Coordinates of C-alpha atoms in Angstrom, one line a residue:
Chain A
M224 CA -30.5 -13.7 -21.5
S225 CA -30.7 -14.2 -17.8
D226 CA -33.4 -13.2 -15.4
A227 CA -32.5 -9.5 -15.6
P228 CA -35.1 -7.2 -14.2
A229 CA -37.3 -5.6 -16.8
R230 CA -36.9 -2.1 -15.4
G231 CA -33.3 -0.8 -15.8
I232 CA -31.6 2.4 -14.7
D233 CA -30.2 5.2 -16.8
P234 CA -26.5 4.2 -17.3
R235 CA -25.5 7.9 -17.2
G236 CA -26.5 8.0 -13.5
P237 CA -23.8 5.8 -12.1
R238 CA -21.2 7.6 -14.3
F239 CA -22.3 10.9 -13.0
A240 CA -22.0 9.6 -9.4
A241 CA -18.6 8.1 -10.3
G242 CA -17.5 11.6 -11.5
I243 CA -18.4 13.2 -8.1
T244 CA -16.8 10.3 -6.2
S245 CA -13.6 10.5 -8.2
F246 CA -13.3 14.2 -7.4
L247 CA -13.8 13.6 -3.7
L248 CA -11.2 10.8 -3.8
L249 CA -8.7 13.0 -5.6
V250 CA -9.2 15.7 -2.8
D251 CA -8.7 12.9 -0.3
V252 CA -5.5 11.8 -1.9
L253 CA -4.3 15.4 -1.6
L254 CA -5.3 15.5 2.1
G255 CA -3.6 12.2 2.6
L256 CA -0.4 13.3 1.0
T257 CA -0.2 16.5 3.0
G258 CA -1.7 15.1 6.3
L259 CA -0.7 12.7 9.1
S260 CA -0.6 9.6 6.9
T261 CA 2.6 10.5 5.1
A262 CA 4.1 12.9 7.6
R263 CA 7.6 12.3 8.9
A264 CA 8.2 12.2 12.6
D265 CA 10.2 15.4 13.0
A266 CA 11.1 17.3 16.1
V267 CA 7.5 18.3 16.8
W268 CA 6.4 14.8 17.0
F269 CA 9.4 13.6 19.0
A270 CA 8.7 16.4 21.5
Y271 CA 5.6 14.4 22.6
Q272 CA 7.4 11.0 22.5
P273 CA 11.0 11.5 23.6
L274 CA 11.7 7.8 24.0
A275 CA 12.9 6.6 20.5
D276 CA 16.5 7.5 20.7
A277 CA 18.5 4.2 20.9
T278 CA 16.0 1.5 20.1
F279 CA 15.1 1.0 16.4
I280 CA 11.4 0.6 15.8
P281 CA 10.3 -0.4 12.2
G282 CA 8.5 2.6 10.7
A283 CA 9.8 4.9 13.5
E284 CA 10.3 7.7 11.1
W285 CA 6.6 8.1 10.5
A286 CA 4.5 10.5 12.5
I287 CA 1.5 8.3 12.5
R288 CA 3.3 5.8 14.7
Y289 CA 3.3 8.4 17.5
A290 CA -0.2 9.7 16.9
S291 CA -3.0 8.7 19.3
L292 CA -6.1 7.0 18.0
A293 CA -8.0 10.3 18.3
Q294 CA -5.4 12.1 16.2
R295 CA -5.6 9.3 13.5
V296 CA -9.4 9.6 13.4
L297 CA -9.4 13.4 13.3
D298 CA -6.9 13.5 10.3
P299 CA -8.9 15.3 7.6
A300 CA -8.0 12.6 5.0
F301 CA -9.4 9.9 7.3
L302 CA -12.7 11.8 7.9
L303 CA -13.3 12.5 4.2
L304 CA -12.5 8.9 3.2
L305 CA -14.8 7.7 6.0
V306 CA -17.6 9.8 4.4
I307 CA -16.8 8.4 0.9
A308 CA -16.8 4.8 2.3
L309 CA -20.2 5.5 4.0
L310 CA -21.5 6.7 0.6
F311 CA -20.3 3.5 -1.0
L312 CA -22.1 1.6 1.8
W313 CA -25.2 3.5 1.0
G314 CA -24.9 2.7 -2.7
V315 CA -24.6 -1.0 -1.9
L316 CA -27.5 -1.1 0.6
S317 CA -29.9 1.2 -1.2
P318 CA -28.9 2.3 -4.6
R319 CA -32.2 4.0 -5.3
T320 CA -31.8 6.5 -2.4
A321 CA -28.0 7.1 -2.6
P322 CA -27.4 10.9 -2.7
W323 CA -25.6 11.2 -6.0
G324 CA -28.2 9.1 -7.8
V325 CA -31.0 11.2 -6.3
L326 CA -29.1 14.4 -7.3
Y327 CA -28.7 13.0 -10.9
R328 CA -32.4 12.1 -11.2
K329 CA -33.6 15.4 -9.7
A330 CA -31.2 17.9 -11.2
V331 CA -29.4 16.5 -14.2
Q332 CA -31.6 13.9 -15.9
P333 CA -34.5 16.3 -16.6
R334 CA -32.2 18.5 -18.6
L335 CA -30.9 15.6 -20.7
S336 CA -32.7 13.7 -23.5
P337 CA -34.3 10.5 -22.2
P338 CA -31.9 7.6 -22.1
T339 CA -31.6 5.6 -25.3
E340 CA -31.1 2.4 -23.4
L341 CA -31.5 1.2 -19.8
E342 CA -29.0 -0.8 -17.9
D343 CA -29.1 -3.6 -15.3
P344 CA -28.6 -2.0 -11.9
R345 CA -26.6 -4.9 -10.5
P346 CA -23.2 -4.1 -12.0
P347 CA -22.9 -0.5 -10.6
R348 CA -24.0 -1.8 -7.3
F349 CA -21.3 -4.5 -7.3
A350 CA -18.8 -1.7 -8.2
Q351 CA -19.9 0.3 -5.1
G352 CA -19.1 -2.8 -3.1
V353 CA -15.6 -3.0 -4.5
G354 CA -15.1 0.7 -3.7
L355 CA -16.4 0.1 -0.2
L356 CA -13.9 -2.8 0.3
V357 CA -10.9 -0.8 -1.0
T358 CA -11.6 2.3 1.1
A359 CA -12.5 0.3 4.2
V360 CA -9.1 -1.5 4.0
G361 CA -7.4 1.9 3.8
L362 CA -9.3 3.2 6.8
M363 CA -8.5 0.2 8.9
L364 CA -4.8 0.2 8.1
H365 CA -4.7 4.0 8.9
L366 CA -6.3 3.4 12.3
V367 CA -3.7 0.8 13.2
G368 CA -1.0 3.2 12.2
V369 CA 0.2 2.1 8.8
P370 CA 1.7 5.1 6.9
W371 CA 0.6 5.8 3.3
A372 CA -2.3 3.3 3.6
L373 CA -4.9 6.1 3.3
P374 CA -3.7 8.0 0.2
I375 CA -2.9 4.6 -1.6
A376 CA -6.4 3.2 -0.9
A377 CA -7.9 6.5 -2.0
A378 CA -5.8 6.6 -5.2
M379 CA -6.8 3.0 -6.1
A380 CA -10.5 3.8 -5.7
F381 CA -9.9 7.1 -7.6
V382 CA -8.4 5.2 -10.6
A383 CA -11.5 2.9 -10.7
A384 CA -14.0 5.7 -10.3
F385 CA -12.3 8.0 -12.8
L386 CA -12.0 5.3 -15.5
N387 CA -15.7 4.6 -15.0
A388 CA -16.7 8.3 -15.2
V389 CA -14.5 9.4 -18.1
F390 CA -14.0 6.2 -20.2
G391 CA -16.9 4.1 -19.2
L392 CA -14.6 1.3 -18.2
C393 CA -15.5 -0.9 -15.3
L394 CA -12.7 -2.5 -13.4
G395 CA -15.0 -4.0 -10.9
C396 CA -16.6 -6.1 -13.7
Q397 CA -13.3 -7.5 -14.6
L398 CA -12.6 -8.3 -11.0
Y399 CA -15.9 -10.1 -10.8
L400 CA -14.9 -12.6 -13.4
L401 CA -11.5 -13.2 -11.8
L402 CA -13.2 -13.8 -8.4
Q403 CA -15.7 -16.1 -10.1
R404 CA -12.9 -18.0 -11.8
M405 CA -11.3 -18.5 -8.4
G406 CA -14.6 -19.9 -7.2
L407 CA -15.2 -17.1 -4.6
V408 CA -18.4 -15.8 -6.1
G409 CA -21.1 -17.3 -8.3
R410 CA -21.9 -21.0 -8.4
E411 CA -21.9 -23.6 -10.9
R412 CA -25.4 -24.4 -11.7
A413 CA -26.3 -27.9 -10.7
A414 CA -26.6 -30.2 -13.7
A415 CA -30.3 -30.6 -14.6
Chain B
M166 CA 4.8 16.1 2.7
D167 CA 4.7 19.7 1.5
L168 CA 1.9 21.0 -0.7
V169 CA 4.0 21.3 -3.9
S170 CA 5.2 17.6 -3.8
A171 CA 1.7 16.5 -3.0
L172 CA 0.3 18.4 -6.0
V173 CA 3.0 16.9 -8.2
G174 CA 2.0 13.4 -6.9
L175 CA -1.6 14.3 -7.7
A176 CA -0.7 15.3 -11.2
V177 CA 1.2 12.1 -11.8
L178 CA -1.8 10.1 -10.5
L179 CA -4.1 11.9 -12.8
A180 CA -1.8 11.5 -15.8
A181 CA -1.3 7.8 -15.2
T182 CA -5.0 7.2 -14.9
V183 CA -5.8 9.0 -18.1
A184 CA -3.0 7.1 -19.9
L185 CA -4.4 3.8 -18.5
G186 CA -7.8 4.7 -19.8
V187 CA -6.6 5.7 -23.2
F188 CA -4.6 2.4 -23.4
L189 CA -7.5 0.3 -22.3
R190 CA -9.8 2.0 -24.8
W191 CA -7.3 1.5 -27.6
R192 CA -6.8 -2.1 -26.7
Q193 CA -10.5 -3.1 -26.8
N194 CA -10.8 -1.9 -30.4
R195 CA -7.8 -4.0 -31.4
P196 CA -8.6 -7.4 -32.9
R197 CA -6.4 -10.2 -31.8
R198 CA -5.8 -12.8 -34.5
H199 CA -2.8 -14.8 -33.2
I200 CA -4.9 -17.1 -31.1
P201 CA -5.6 -20.8 -31.2
H202 CA -8.0 -21.4 -34.1
E203 CA -10.1 -23.9 -32.1
I204 CA -13.3 -25.3 -33.6
V205 CA -16.1 -24.4 -31.2
Q206 CA -18.8 -26.9 -30.6
P207 CA -22.1 -25.0 -30.0
E208 CA -23.6 -27.9 -28.0
R209 CA -21.0 -27.4 -25.3
L210 CA -22.1 -23.8 -24.9
G211 CA -25.8 -24.7 -24.7
A212 CA -26.5 -23.3 -28.2
D213 CA -28.3 -25.2 -31.0
G214 CA -26.0 -24.1 -33.8
L215 CA -23.7 -21.6 -35.3
G216 CA -24.1 -19.0 -38.0
E217 CA -23.9 -20.1 -41.6
N218 CA -21.2 -17.6 -42.6
A219 CA -19.9 -16.4 -39.3
T220 CA -20.7 -16.4 -35.6
L221 CA -20.3 -13.5 -33.1
L222 CA -19.7 -15.4 -29.8
Q223 CA -20.0 -13.1 -26.8
F224 CA -19.1 -14.0 -23.2
S225 CA -20.9 -12.0 -20.5
T226 CA -21.6 -12.1 -16.8
E227 CA -24.6 -10.9 -14.8
L228 CA -22.5 -8.2 -13.1
C229 CA -21.0 -6.7 -16.3
A230 CA -21.9 -3.1 -17.0
R231 CA -20.8 -3.1 -20.6
C232 CA -22.2 -6.5 -21.7
P233 CA -25.7 -5.3 -22.5
G234 CA -24.4 -2.6 -24.8
V235 CA -22.1 -5.0 -26.6
H236 CA -25.0 -7.4 -26.8
R237 CA -27.1 -4.7 -28.6
T238 CA -24.2 -3.9 -31.0
L239 CA -23.5 -7.5 -31.9
A240 CA -27.2 -8.3 -32.3
A241 CA -27.5 -5.3 -34.7
V242 CA -24.4 -6.4 -36.7
A243 CA -25.7 -10.0 -36.9
A244 CA -29.1 -8.8 -38.0
A245 CA -27.5 -6.7 -40.8
H246 CA -25.6 -9.6 -42.3
E247 CA -27.0 -12.7 -43.9
G248 CA -25.9 -15.9 -42.2
V249 CA -24.2 -14.2 -39.3
R250 CA -25.4 -15.3 -35.9
H251 CA -24.9 -13.7 -32.5
L252 CA -24.6 -15.9 -29.4
D253 CA -24.3 -14.5 -25.9
I254 CA -23.0 -16.9 -23.3
D255 CA -23.5 -16.0 -19.6
L256 CA -20.4 -17.2 -17.7
T257 CA -21.8 -16.3 -14.3
H258 CA -22.6 -19.9 -13.5
R259 CA -20.1 -21.5 -16.0
P260 CA -16.5 -21.0 -14.8
D261 CA -15.6 -24.1 -16.8
I262 CA -16.4 -22.2 -20.1
A263 CA -14.5 -19.2 -18.8
R264 CA -11.4 -21.4 -18.1
H265 CA -11.7 -23.2 -21.4
F266 CA -11.6 -20.0 -23.4
H267 CA -9.2 -18.2 -21.0
V268 CA -11.7 -15.4 -20.5
L269 CA -10.3 -12.9 -18.0
Q270 CA -12.7 -10.0 -18.7
T271 CA -16.2 -9.6 -19.9
P272 CA -17.3 -8.8 -22.4
T273 CA -15.1 -10.9 -24.6
T274 CA -16.1 -11.5 -28.2
L275 CA -14.9 -14.2 -30.5
I276 CA -15.6 -14.2 -34.2
L277 CA -15.9 -17.7 -35.6
D278 CA -15.8 -18.5 -39.3
R279 CA -18.2 -20.7 -41.2
D280 CA -16.5 -23.8 -39.9
G281 CA -16.8 -22.6 -36.3
A282 CA -13.1 -22.0 -35.9
V283 CA -12.1 -19.0 -33.7
Q284 CA -10.5 -16.4 -35.9
T285 CA -10.6 -13.1 -34.0
R286 CA -10.8 -12.1 -30.4
F287 CA -11.9 -8.8 -28.9
G288 CA -11.6 -8.0 -25.2
G289 CA -13.8 -5.2 -23.9
A290 CA -16.4 -3.3 -25.9
P291 CA -15.2 -2.8 -29.5
N292 CA -17.1 -0.2 -31.6
R293 CA -19.3 -1.3 -34.5
D294 CA -17.0 -0.1 -37.3
V295 CA -14.1 -2.3 -36.1
L296 CA -16.5 -5.3 -35.9
E297 CA -17.9 -4.7 -39.3
L298 CA -14.4 -4.4 -40.8
E299 CA -13.3 -7.7 -39.1
L300 CA -16.4 -9.5 -40.3
A301 CA -15.9 -8.3 -43.8
R302 CA -12.3 -9.4 -43.8
L303 CA -13.3 -12.8 -42.5
T304 CA -16.2 -13.4 -44.9
S305 CA -14.2 -12.2 -48.0
E306 CA -11.3 -14.5 -47.0
T307 CA -13.6 -17.5 -46.7
A308 CA -15.2 -16.6 -50.0
T309 CA -11.8 -16.6 -51.8
H310 CA -11.0 -19.9 -50.3
V311 CA -14.1 -21.6 -51.7

């Protein structure tokens, strides 16, 4: 096998963390669907911006187009997804100290039987990076005023986290091979 | 969007995700046999030889969460059968092999017969019973041919 580190992690830890993350993402999808991201520009919004009567603006029917940057930032779905994205960032930068991992080791692991097998910590860390990318794209698009971007990004991240937590399936791993085949990650080892 | 439609949307998302998970789990325990029965040359994979009766050829990458588990399962299956060998090929630095075998996901496991011809393909992490069954089918088939 490759030069995998001798000390692995308990594979139940990342799945526990994915369970909490998927719950937070589901709440965020709900906030996104009921919040600014998918709101129609009805009379209330037009009251602030009484200019769009004759000229047609693409996406003019969405409230987010008329919201100020502060209103977009203060949308609850944006704030929660920002927190989730920062947690993903934490998981990429320092997996050992990431909150859900610490919670698992402090509160859950002592109550379980010791792990039968240890796992390479690199795949879950890569998956955190994929989650960070997806949520960051959603946050950016929301900030520039794209309707639906936030709940769709949250839903995509939710699918991946939920499949990991409940079924032990890893979409990020499949993505890795596709990226590698496209030559974006990994390198062909120089012929010896 | 009002709360009721949002909750309906949430329920649809949850149901679709569960359905996807069930489908993916079902598919990875399903052997695929209608595949090109290519003869594998072990030297090209950096291995010194194949199993006498059958070979469990696994493709992994470094960043594959399920590969170590499948590695343990396949190693145990190989150890329990005479003349069955387990090879684990790391594709991280070998996109040429991934392209050659059209590997789109890891782990992918090929079962080769005694001649090194690819007979069965599993995508994902098949459970041990399915593997044992497939191996038994393959070795009994080659036995009747001889």
